[in-house]
Every structure is written in structure tokens, then in C-alpha cells.
mmCIF file of C-alpha atoms and ligand atoms in Angstrom:
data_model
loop_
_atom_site.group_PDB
_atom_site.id
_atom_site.type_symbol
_atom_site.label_atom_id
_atom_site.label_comp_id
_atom_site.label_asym_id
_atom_site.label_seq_id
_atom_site.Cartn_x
_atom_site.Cartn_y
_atom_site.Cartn_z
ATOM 1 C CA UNK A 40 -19.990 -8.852 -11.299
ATOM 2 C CA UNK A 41 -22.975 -9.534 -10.063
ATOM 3 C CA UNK A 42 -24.026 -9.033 -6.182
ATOM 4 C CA UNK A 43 -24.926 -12.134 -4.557
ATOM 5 C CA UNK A 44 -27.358 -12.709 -2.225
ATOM 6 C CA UNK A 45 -28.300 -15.151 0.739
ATOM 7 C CA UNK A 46 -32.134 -14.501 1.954
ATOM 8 C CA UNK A 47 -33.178 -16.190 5.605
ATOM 9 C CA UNK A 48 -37.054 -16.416 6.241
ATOM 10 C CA UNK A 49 -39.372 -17.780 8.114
ATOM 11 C CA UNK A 50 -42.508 -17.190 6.423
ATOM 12 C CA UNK A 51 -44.476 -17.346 3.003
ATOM 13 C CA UNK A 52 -41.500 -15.716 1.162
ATOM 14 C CA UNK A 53 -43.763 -12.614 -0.630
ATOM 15 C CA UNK A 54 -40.825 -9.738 -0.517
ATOM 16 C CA UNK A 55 -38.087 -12.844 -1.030
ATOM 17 C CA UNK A 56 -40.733 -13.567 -4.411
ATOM 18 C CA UNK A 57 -40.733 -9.880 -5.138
ATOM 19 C CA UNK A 58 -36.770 -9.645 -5.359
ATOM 20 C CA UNK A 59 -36.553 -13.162 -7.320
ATOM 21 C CA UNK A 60 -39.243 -11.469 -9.731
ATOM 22 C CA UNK A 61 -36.970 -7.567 -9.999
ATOM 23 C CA UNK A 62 -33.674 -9.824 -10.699
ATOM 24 C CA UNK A 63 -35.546 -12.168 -13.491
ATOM 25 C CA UNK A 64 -37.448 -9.130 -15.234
ATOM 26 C CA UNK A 65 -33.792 -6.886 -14.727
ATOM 27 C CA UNK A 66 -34.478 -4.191 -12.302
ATOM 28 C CA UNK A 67 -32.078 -5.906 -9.677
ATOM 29 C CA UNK A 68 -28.378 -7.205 -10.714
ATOM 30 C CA UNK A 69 -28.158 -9.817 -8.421
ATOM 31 C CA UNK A 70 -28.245 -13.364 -7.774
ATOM 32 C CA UNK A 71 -30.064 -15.553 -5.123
ATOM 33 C CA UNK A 72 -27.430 -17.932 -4.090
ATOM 34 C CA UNK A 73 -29.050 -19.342 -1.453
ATOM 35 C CA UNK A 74 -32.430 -18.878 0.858
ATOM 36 C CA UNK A 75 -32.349 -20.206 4.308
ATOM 37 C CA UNK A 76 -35.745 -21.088 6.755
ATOM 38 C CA UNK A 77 -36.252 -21.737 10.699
ATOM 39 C CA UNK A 78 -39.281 -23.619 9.128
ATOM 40 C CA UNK A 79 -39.560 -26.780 7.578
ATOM 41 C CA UNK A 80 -42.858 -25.880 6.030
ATOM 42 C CA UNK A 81 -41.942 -21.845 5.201
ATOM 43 C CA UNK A 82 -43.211 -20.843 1.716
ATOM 44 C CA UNK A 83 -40.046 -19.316 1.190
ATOM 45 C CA UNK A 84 -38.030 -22.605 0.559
ATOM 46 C CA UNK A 85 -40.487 -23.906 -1.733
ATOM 47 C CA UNK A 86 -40.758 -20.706 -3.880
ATOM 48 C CA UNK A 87 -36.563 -21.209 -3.636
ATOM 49 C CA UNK A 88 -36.998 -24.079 -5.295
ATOM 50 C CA UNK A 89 -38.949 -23.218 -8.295
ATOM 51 C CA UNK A 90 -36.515 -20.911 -8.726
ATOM 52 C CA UNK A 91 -33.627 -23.022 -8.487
ATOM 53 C CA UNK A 92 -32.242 -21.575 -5.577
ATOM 54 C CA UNK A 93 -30.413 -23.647 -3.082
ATOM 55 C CA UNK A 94 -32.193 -23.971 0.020
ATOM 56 C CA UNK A 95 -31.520 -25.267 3.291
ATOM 57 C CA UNK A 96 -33.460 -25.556 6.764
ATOM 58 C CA UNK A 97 -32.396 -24.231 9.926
ATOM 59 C CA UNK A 98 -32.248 -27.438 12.783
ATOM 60 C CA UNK A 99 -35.179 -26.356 15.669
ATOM 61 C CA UNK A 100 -34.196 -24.247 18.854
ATOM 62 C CA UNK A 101 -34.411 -24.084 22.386
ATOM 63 C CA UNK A 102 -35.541 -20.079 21.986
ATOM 64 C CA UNK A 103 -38.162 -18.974 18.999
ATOM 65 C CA UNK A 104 -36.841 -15.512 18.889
ATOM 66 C CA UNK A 105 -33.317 -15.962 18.020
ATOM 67 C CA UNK A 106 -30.937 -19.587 17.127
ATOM 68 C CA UNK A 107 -28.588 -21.505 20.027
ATOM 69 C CA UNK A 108 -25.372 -19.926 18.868
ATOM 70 C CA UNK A 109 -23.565 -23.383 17.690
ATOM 71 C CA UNK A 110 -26.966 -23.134 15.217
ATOM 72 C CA UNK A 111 -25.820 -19.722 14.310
ATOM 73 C CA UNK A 112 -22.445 -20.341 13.775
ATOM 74 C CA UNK A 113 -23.614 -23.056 11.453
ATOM 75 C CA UNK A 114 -26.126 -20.619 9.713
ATOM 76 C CA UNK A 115 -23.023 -17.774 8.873
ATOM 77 C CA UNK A 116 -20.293 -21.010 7.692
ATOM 78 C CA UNK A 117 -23.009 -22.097 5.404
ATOM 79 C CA UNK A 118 -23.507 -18.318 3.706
ATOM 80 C CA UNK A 119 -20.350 -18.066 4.288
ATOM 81 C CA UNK A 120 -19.927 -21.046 1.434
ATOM 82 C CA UNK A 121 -22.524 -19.751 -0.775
ATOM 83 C CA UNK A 122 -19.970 -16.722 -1.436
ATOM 84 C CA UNK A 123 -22.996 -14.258 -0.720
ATOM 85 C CA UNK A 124 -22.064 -10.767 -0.734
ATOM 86 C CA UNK A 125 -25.162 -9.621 1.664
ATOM 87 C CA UNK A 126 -27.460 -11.204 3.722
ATOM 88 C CA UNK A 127 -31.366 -10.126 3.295
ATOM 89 C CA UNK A 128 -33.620 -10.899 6.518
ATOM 90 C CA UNK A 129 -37.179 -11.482 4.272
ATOM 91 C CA UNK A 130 -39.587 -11.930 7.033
ATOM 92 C CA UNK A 131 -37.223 -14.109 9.567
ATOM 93 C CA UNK A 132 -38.798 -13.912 13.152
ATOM 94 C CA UNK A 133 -35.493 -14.248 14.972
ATOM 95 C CA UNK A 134 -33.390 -11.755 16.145
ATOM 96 C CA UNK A 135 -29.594 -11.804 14.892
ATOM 97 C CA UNK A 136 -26.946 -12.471 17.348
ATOM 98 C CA UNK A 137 -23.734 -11.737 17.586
ATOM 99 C CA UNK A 138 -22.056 -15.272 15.414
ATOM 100 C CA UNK A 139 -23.869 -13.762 12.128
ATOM 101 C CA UNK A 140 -22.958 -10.080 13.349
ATOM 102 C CA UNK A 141 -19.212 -10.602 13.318
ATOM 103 C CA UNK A 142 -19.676 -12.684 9.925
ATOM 104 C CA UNK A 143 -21.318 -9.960 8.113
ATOM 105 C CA UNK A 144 -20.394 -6.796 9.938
ATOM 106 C CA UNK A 145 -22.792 -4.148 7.945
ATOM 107 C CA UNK A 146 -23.302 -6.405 5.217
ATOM 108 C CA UNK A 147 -26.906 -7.229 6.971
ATOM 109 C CA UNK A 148 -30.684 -6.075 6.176
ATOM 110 C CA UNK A 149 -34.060 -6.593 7.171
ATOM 111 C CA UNK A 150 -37.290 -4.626 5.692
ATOM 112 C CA UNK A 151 -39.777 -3.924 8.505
ATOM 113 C CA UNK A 152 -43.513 -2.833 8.308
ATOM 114 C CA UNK A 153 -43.618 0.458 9.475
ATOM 115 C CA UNK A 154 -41.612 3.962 9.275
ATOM 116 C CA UNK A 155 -38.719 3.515 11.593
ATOM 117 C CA UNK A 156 -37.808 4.105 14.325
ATOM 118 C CA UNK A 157 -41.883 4.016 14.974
ATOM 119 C CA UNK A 158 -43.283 0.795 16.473
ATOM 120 C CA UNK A 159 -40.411 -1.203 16.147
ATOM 121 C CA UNK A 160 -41.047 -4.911 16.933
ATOM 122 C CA UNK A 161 -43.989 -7.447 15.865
ATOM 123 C CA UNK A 162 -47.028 -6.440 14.030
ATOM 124 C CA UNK A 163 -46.046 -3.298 13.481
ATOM 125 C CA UNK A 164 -48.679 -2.167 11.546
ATOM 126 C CA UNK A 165 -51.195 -3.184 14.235
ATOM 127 C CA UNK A 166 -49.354 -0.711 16.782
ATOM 128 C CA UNK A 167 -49.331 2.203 13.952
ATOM 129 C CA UNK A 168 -53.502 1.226 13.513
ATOM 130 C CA UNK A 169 -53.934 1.620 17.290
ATOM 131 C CA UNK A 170 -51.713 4.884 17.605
ATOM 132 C CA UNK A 171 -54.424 6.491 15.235
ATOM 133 C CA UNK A 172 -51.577 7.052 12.810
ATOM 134 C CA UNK A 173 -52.688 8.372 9.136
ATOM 135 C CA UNK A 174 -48.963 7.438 8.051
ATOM 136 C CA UNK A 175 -47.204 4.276 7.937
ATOM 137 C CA UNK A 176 -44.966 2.803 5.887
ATOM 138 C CA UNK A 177 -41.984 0.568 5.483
ATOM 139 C CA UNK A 178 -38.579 0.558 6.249
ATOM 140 C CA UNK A 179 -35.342 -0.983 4.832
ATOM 141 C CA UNK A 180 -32.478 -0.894 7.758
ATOM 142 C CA UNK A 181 -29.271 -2.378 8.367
ATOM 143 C CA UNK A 182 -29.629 -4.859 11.099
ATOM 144 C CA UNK A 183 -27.852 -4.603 14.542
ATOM 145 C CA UNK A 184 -27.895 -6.161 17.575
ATOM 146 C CA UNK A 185 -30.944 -4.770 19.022
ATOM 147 C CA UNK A 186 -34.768 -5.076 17.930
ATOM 148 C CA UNK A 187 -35.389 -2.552 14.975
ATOM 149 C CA UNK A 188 -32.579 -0.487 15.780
ATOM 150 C CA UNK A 189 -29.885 -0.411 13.075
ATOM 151 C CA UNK A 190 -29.760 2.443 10.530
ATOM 152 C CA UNK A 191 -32.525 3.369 7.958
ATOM 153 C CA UNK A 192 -31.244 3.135 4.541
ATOM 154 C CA UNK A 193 -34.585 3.627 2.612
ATOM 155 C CA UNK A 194 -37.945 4.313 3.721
ATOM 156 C CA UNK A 195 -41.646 4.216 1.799
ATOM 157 C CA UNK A 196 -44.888 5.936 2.794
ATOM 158 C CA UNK A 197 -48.410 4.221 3.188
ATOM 159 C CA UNK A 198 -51.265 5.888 3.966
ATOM 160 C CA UNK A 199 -53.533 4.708 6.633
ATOM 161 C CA UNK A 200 -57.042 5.066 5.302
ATOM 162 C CA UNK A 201 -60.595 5.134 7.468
ATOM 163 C CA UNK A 202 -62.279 1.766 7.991
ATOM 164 C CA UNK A 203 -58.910 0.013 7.428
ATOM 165 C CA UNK A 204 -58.554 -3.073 9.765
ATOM 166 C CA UNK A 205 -55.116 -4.753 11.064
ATOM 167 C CA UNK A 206 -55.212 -6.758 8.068
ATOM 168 C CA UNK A 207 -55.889 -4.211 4.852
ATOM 169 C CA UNK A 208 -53.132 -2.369 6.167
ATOM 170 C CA UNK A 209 -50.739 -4.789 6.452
ATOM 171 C CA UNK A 210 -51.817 -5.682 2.768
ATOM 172 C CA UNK A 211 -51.137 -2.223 1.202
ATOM 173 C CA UNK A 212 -47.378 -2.295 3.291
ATOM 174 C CA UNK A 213 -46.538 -5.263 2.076
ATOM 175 C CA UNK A 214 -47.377 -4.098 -1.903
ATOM 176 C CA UNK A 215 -44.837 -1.055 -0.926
ATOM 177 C CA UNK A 216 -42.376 -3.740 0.710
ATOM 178 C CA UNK A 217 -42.333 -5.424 -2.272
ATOM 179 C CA UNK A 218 -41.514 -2.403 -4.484
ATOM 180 C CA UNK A 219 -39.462 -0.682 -2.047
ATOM 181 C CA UNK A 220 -36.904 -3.808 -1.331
ATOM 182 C CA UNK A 221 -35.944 -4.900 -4.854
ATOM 183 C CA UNK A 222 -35.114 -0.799 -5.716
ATOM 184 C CA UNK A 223 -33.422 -0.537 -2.659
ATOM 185 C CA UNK A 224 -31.080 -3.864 -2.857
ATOM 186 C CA UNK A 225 -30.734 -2.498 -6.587
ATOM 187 C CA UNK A 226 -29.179 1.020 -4.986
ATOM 188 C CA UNK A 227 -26.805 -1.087 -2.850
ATOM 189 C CA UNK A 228 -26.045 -3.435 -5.371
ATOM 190 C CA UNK A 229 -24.551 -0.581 -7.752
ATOM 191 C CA UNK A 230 -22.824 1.199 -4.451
ATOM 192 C CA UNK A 231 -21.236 -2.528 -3.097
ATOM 193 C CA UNK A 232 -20.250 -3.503 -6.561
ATOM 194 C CA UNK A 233 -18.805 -0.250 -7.502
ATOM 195 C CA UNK A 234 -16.909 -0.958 -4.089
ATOM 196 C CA UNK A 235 -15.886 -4.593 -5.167
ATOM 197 C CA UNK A 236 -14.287 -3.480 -8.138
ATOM 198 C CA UNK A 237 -12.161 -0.478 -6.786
ATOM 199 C CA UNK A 238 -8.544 -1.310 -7.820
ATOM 200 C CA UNK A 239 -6.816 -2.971 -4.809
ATOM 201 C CA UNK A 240 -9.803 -3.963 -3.109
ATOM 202 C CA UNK A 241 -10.617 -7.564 -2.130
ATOM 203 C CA UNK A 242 -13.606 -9.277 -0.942
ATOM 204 C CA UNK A 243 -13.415 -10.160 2.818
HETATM 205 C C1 LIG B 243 -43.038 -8.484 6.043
HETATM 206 O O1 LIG B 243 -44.190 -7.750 6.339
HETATM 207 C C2 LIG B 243 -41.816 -7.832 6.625
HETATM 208 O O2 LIG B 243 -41.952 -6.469 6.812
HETATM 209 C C3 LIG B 243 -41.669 -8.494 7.967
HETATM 210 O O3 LIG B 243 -42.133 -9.806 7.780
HETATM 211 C C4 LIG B 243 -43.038 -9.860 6.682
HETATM 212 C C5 LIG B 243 -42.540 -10.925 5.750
HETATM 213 O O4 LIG B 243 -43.449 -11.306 4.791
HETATM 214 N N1 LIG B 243 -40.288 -8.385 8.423
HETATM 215 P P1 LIG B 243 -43.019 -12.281 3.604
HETATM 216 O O5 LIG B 243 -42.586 -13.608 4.224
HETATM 217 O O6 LIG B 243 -41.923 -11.638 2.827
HETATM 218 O O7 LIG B 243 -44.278 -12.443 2.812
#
């Protein structure tokens, strides 16, 4: 059986690209059931598309950093229908409140763009420059309730190099995001699946 996965975005969809390219070239046994957006206009849905995926658009908020709840109660009945097995934040700018939290207890992830817990919280490569760091990184986590808090399950090294500006780091993190994320889902994928199948075990 194959893991299935709903991805939520906001953005231009790179590391959601990176795991649609790992499952077509099979270095990831999974399947994108669905990819959800806050933004009409997000990359991400159209690159969903070409790929076949189902897409859908989250309805505008009162707040930008997280949904009303009735919105996020929406959000977790719809992944909820696509049968997904995990939820993968892929560069969502919301935080994740407490409707999608009791859907998915633990079955939640985000990758963020430095080595947590260091500089949690946006542009995080930006507050490693300005530290005078000469290590950064990226960091796959499961997601809780607070900002950048929940617990590390894989992390990946970048070197901060002289002369580099905001923006050529945040380049060579996102070329490590993009490996790191795919290997990583593929890690859980074998350890949730193996889970799936154990004799007497049924999925929630
Ligand atoms: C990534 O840098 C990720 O670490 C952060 O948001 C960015 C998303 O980029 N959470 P993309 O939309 O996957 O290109």
C-alpha cells in the first residue's frame, strides 16, 4: 500500500515539485492525493495540476497567519475525504490550529529553512545570515501547536559561505530542502506503512 499524501501551500510549490518528481522517478512510495493553497494564484496548485493532482483553494481569512476555525474545520473534512495518510506543510504561511491538530494528531509535517530549534519563524535564513552563522541548514519536524516547535525528525547541513547575501543562501537551503524532504517522507513512508499493515491494526 502506498502512503498517501495531502500537501497545503501557499507559495510557488518548489519542495511540493521536488516530492512529485522523487515519487514519479521511484525514490518515494507515495501518492499526492490532494494539494491544498490559501492562494488563488500559488504555484503550487498549478504545478498540482500538471500533475493531475486534485487541488482545491482555501476561502480568504480574517487573520494571514493562521485560518478562522470553521475554515479549518473545512480544510481537515476535506483531507479527511482524500483518505490521506499524512499531511505535508510545503511552504504554507499559516500556523496550524488546533481543528487540523486533533484531525491528524502526529500525522503532521512541515520542512523549515534552518537547523532547528535555531531561528525558528520567518526568513529564517536571513536571521542565521545576521547571527554570523557558518552553519545552517534545514529541518523536517512534526508540527505542533506552537511556531517551529514540534519534534525534529531529520535535519540537513548548509554551509554559509563569505559574500553570501539573504538570497544565495536561501537558494542553496532550498536545493537541500528539496533533497532532504522526499528521503525523509520516503523513511516515514516505510515506518507508517510497515505500521498500517501490522496484523490487527486499522487506519484511524
Ligand atoms: C521553503 O523554504 C520552506 O522551508 C518554507 O517555505 C519555503 C517553501 O518554498 N517553509 P516552496 O513553496 O516549496 O518553493
Amino acid at each position: 500500500m502506498k502512503l498517501k499524501l495531502a500537501i497545503l501551500g501557499s507559495g510557488k510549490g518548489s519542495n511540493c515539485k521536488a516530492i512529485l518528481e522523487a515519487i514519479d522517478e521511484g525514490r518515494l512510495d507515495a501518492e499526492v492525493v490532494l494539494v491544498m493553497a490559501d492562494n488563488p494564484d500559488a504555484g503550487i496548485l498549478r504545478l498540482a495540476k500538471k500533475y493531475g493532482v486534485d487541488t482545491e483553494v482555501i476561502p480568504e481569512c480574517r487573520f494571514r497567519t493562521k485560518l478562522d476555525e470553521t475554515v479549518e474545520t473545512k480544510v481537515a473534512e476535506r483531507i479527511r475525504k482524500s483518505e490521506a495518510d499524512l499531511v505535508v506543510l510545503a511552504g504554507y504561511m499559516r500556523m496550524v490550529k488546533s481543528p487540523m491538530l486533533k484531525a491528524f494528531p502526529g500525522r503532521i509535517i512541515n520542512i523549515h529553512p534552518s537547523l532547528l530549534p535555531k531561528f525558528k519563524g520567518l526568513e529564517a535564513w536571513r536571521q542565521a545570515l545576521e547571527a554570523g552563522e557558518k552553519m545552517t541548514g534545514c529541518t523536517v519536524h512534526y508540527v505542533d501547536a506552537g511556531m517551529d516547535t514540534g519534534s525534529v525528525i531529520a535535519r540537513q547541513e548548509v554551509p554559509i559561505l563569505d559574500g553570501d547575501t539573504p538570497e544565495s543562501l536561501h537558494a542553496r537551503i532550498q536545493i537541500a530542502e528539496h533533497s532532504l524532504y522526499p528521503k525523509t517522507l520516503a523513511n516515514l513512508a516505510g515506518k507508517l506503512m510497515q505500521g498500517e499493515n501490522e496484523p490487527g491494526r486499522k487506519k484511524s
